[in-house]
């Protein structure tokens, strides 16, 4: 019962079998600052540090059910959202956020792997911008993701 009262971060994202990114890295980072995590897995990937070999998307209802179960079982202080993979998963995640508006959400949009493989299906950016971003208090894209989200040219440098 003590675990239920400790603050948690609900991590919503995909796996990375190499451990270089995704939920494995999120758990490690959040744990390093002394906070517990709970999970909703959006996709399973087979990847190395150099390439994404295979991606299996979770059913949207499974993602939503994992989120609801974690939110009901724990004192979730915030939700950290990473890889969402499909427009249908984005819509399902947004629906859960609307059910739990008191829990702030951070969106770290994962659009492609470091090796360049798309991790969000074509056309899903519109759903992310329309359905999910307005429900998040912070959005943390990197520069290439920012260009894709805004439909602008990639920045030539950080300025």
Short mmCIF file of C-alpha atoms in Angstrom, two decimals:
data_model
loop_
_atom_site.label_atom_id
_atom_site.label_comp_id
_atom_site.label_asym_id
_atom_site.label_seq_id
_atom_site.Cartn_x
_atom_site.Cartn_y
_atom_site.Cartn_z
CA UNK A 1 0.00 0.00 0.00
CA UNK A 2 2.87 2.44 0.63
CA UNK A 3 3.80 2.30 -3.06
CA UNK A 4 0.33 3.56 -4.01
CA UNK A 5 0.89 6.80 -2.05
CA UNK A 6 4.33 7.53 -3.50
CA UNK A 7 4.26 9.88 -6.50
CA UNK A 8 4.67 8.18 -9.86
CA UNK A 9 5.31 9.25 -13.42
CA UNK A 10 3.20 7.38 -15.93
CA UNK A 11 5.47 6.70 -18.90
CA UNK A 12 3.60 6.21 -22.17
CA UNK A 13 5.86 5.10 -25.00
CA UNK A 14 7.56 2.41 -27.00
CA UNK A 15 10.24 -0.08 -26.12
CA UNK A 16 13.80 0.00 -27.45
CA UNK A 17 15.42 -3.41 -27.23
CA UNK A 18 18.89 -1.82 -27.34
CA UNK A 19 18.07 0.23 -24.23
CA UNK A 20 19.16 3.46 -25.89
CA UNK A 21 15.78 5.18 -25.87
CA UNK A 22 12.10 4.66 -25.17
CA UNK A 23 10.56 3.49 -21.95
CA UNK A 24 13.77 1.84 -20.73
CA UNK A 25 15.60 5.16 -20.84
CA UNK A 26 12.62 7.03 -19.34
CA UNK A 27 12.43 4.62 -16.39
CA UNK A 28 16.17 4.97 -15.80
CA UNK A 29 16.05 8.78 -15.93
CA UNK A 30 12.97 9.12 -13.71
CA UNK A 31 14.31 6.59 -11.20
CA UNK A 32 17.60 8.50 -10.99
CA UNK A 33 15.74 11.44 -9.46
CA UNK A 34 14.00 9.16 -6.96
CA UNK A 35 10.54 8.92 -8.49
CA UNK A 36 8.68 5.70 -9.25
CA UNK A 37 7.25 4.89 -12.67
CA UNK A 38 4.30 3.02 -14.10
CA UNK A 39 3.83 2.20 -17.78
CA UNK A 40 1.66 2.09 -20.85
CA UNK A 41 3.50 0.47 -23.78
CA UNK A 42 2.53 1.81 -27.20
CA UNK A 43 4.86 -0.27 -29.36
CA UNK A 44 7.43 -3.03 -29.18
CA UNK A 45 10.48 -2.52 -31.32
CA UNK A 46 13.41 -4.62 -32.37
CA UNK A 47 16.39 -2.33 -32.72
CA UNK A 48 20.08 -1.88 -32.27
CA UNK A 49 21.86 1.40 -31.67
CA UNK A 50 22.14 1.74 -35.47
CA UNK A 51 18.80 0.58 -36.89
CA UNK A 52 15.15 -0.11 -36.18
CA UNK A 53 14.46 -3.58 -37.56
CA UNK A 54 10.85 -4.23 -36.59
CA UNK A 55 7.93 -2.38 -34.96
CA UNK A 56 4.73 -3.86 -33.52
CA UNK A 57 2.05 -1.36 -32.47
CA UNK A 58 -0.05 -1.98 -29.38
CA UNK A 59 -3.82 -1.88 -29.91
CA UNK A 60 -5.12 1.61 -28.98
CA UNK A 61 -7.58 0.13 -26.46
CA UNK A 62 -4.71 -1.69 -24.75
CA UNK A 63 -2.74 1.56 -24.42
CA UNK A 64 -5.77 3.37 -22.99
CA UNK A 65 -6.53 0.51 -20.59
CA UNK A 66 -2.90 0.41 -19.39
CA UNK A 67 -3.01 4.16 -18.75
CA UNK A 68 -6.32 4.00 -16.86
CA UNK A 69 -5.13 1.08 -14.73
CA UNK A 70 -1.88 2.87 -13.85
CA UNK A 71 -3.75 6.10 -13.03
CA UNK A 72 -6.21 4.25 -10.81
CA UNK A 73 -3.56 2.15 -9.05
CA UNK A 74 -1.06 4.91 -8.28
CA UNK A 75 -0.64 8.52 -7.23
CA UNK A 76 0.42 9.72 -10.68
CA UNK A 77 2.00 13.17 -10.47
CA UNK A 78 2.56 13.53 -14.21
CA UNK A 79 2.35 11.66 -17.49
CA UNK A 80 5.39 11.57 -19.80
CA UNK A 81 4.41 10.70 -23.38
CA UNK A 82 6.94 9.53 -25.95
CA UNK A 83 6.49 7.24 -28.96
CA UNK A 84 2.85 6.95 -29.98
CA UNK A 85 3.28 5.21 -33.36
CA UNK A 86 -0.21 5.70 -34.86
CA UNK A 87 -2.99 8.26 -35.11
CA UNK A 88 -5.37 5.80 -33.41
CA UNK A 89 -3.04 5.50 -30.40
CA UNK A 90 -2.77 9.31 -30.25
CA UNK A 91 -6.58 9.58 -30.15
CA UNK A 92 -6.77 6.91 -27.42
CA UNK A 93 -4.12 8.65 -25.29
CA UNK A 94 -5.90 12.00 -25.71
CA UNK A 95 -9.17 10.42 -24.56
CA UNK A 96 -7.49 9.22 -21.35
CA UNK A 97 -5.97 12.65 -20.73
CA UNK A 98 -9.44 14.17 -21.01
CA UNK A 99 -10.66 11.70 -18.33
CA UNK A 100 -7.81 12.72 -15.98
CA UNK A 101 -7.38 16.48 -16.59
CA UNK A 102 -5.89 17.00 -13.12
CA UNK A 103 -2.74 15.06 -14.10
CA UNK A 104 -0.33 17.22 -16.13
CA UNK A 105 1.09 15.66 -19.28
CA UNK A 106 4.43 16.24 -21.01
CA UNK A 107 4.69 15.32 -24.69
CA UNK A 108 8.12 14.42 -26.04
CA UNK A 109 7.04 13.75 -29.64
CA UNK A 110 8.93 10.80 -31.09
CA UNK A 111 8.69 11.06 -34.86
CA UNK A 112 11.76 9.14 -36.05
CA UNK A 113 14.65 7.12 -34.71
CA UNK A 114 18.18 8.49 -34.63
CA UNK A 115 18.88 6.23 -37.61
CA UNK A 116 16.08 7.94 -39.54
CA UNK A 117 13.32 5.31 -39.43
CA UNK A 118 9.84 6.79 -39.01
CA UNK A 119 8.36 5.93 -35.61
CA UNK A 120 5.07 7.74 -36.21
CA UNK A 121 2.89 6.72 -39.15
CA UNK A 122 2.39 9.16 -42.00
CA UNK A 123 -0.48 11.53 -41.35
CA UNK A 124 -0.43 11.11 -37.57
CA UNK A 125 1.21 14.48 -36.95
CA UNK A 126 -2.14 16.16 -37.69
CA UNK A 127 -3.83 14.06 -34.98
CA UNK A 128 -1.00 14.86 -32.57
CA UNK A 129 -1.37 18.59 -33.16
CA UNK A 130 -5.17 18.57 -33.11
CA UNK A 131 -6.01 16.02 -30.40
CA UNK A 132 -3.02 15.69 -28.09
CA UNK A 133 -0.90 18.84 -27.95
CA UNK A 134 -3.69 21.04 -26.58
CA UNK A 135 -4.00 18.65 -23.61
CA UNK A 136 -0.30 18.78 -22.72
CA UNK A 137 1.32 21.47 -20.59
CA UNK A 138 4.75 21.02 -22.15
CA UNK A 139 5.87 19.77 -25.59
CA UNK A 140 9.60 19.02 -25.96
CA UNK A 141 10.50 18.34 -29.60
CA UNK A 142 14.08 18.31 -30.80
CA UNK A 143 14.94 20.61 -33.73
CA UNK A 144 14.11 18.13 -36.55
CA UNK A 145 10.82 17.23 -34.82
CA UNK A 146 10.00 20.92 -34.38
CA UNK A 147 10.45 21.47 -38.12
CA UNK A 148 8.10 18.57 -38.93
CA UNK A 149 5.50 19.73 -36.40
CA UNK A 150 5.52 23.30 -37.66
CA UNK A 151 5.91 22.49 -41.36
CA UNK A 152 9.01 24.64 -41.57
CA UNK A 153 12.55 24.12 -42.77
CA UNK A 154 14.86 22.41 -40.28
CA UNK A 155 16.94 24.83 -38.23
CA UNK A 156 20.51 25.14 -39.41
CA UNK A 157 21.70 25.59 -35.82
CA UNK A 158 20.27 25.97 -32.32
CA UNK A 159 19.88 29.76 -32.65
#
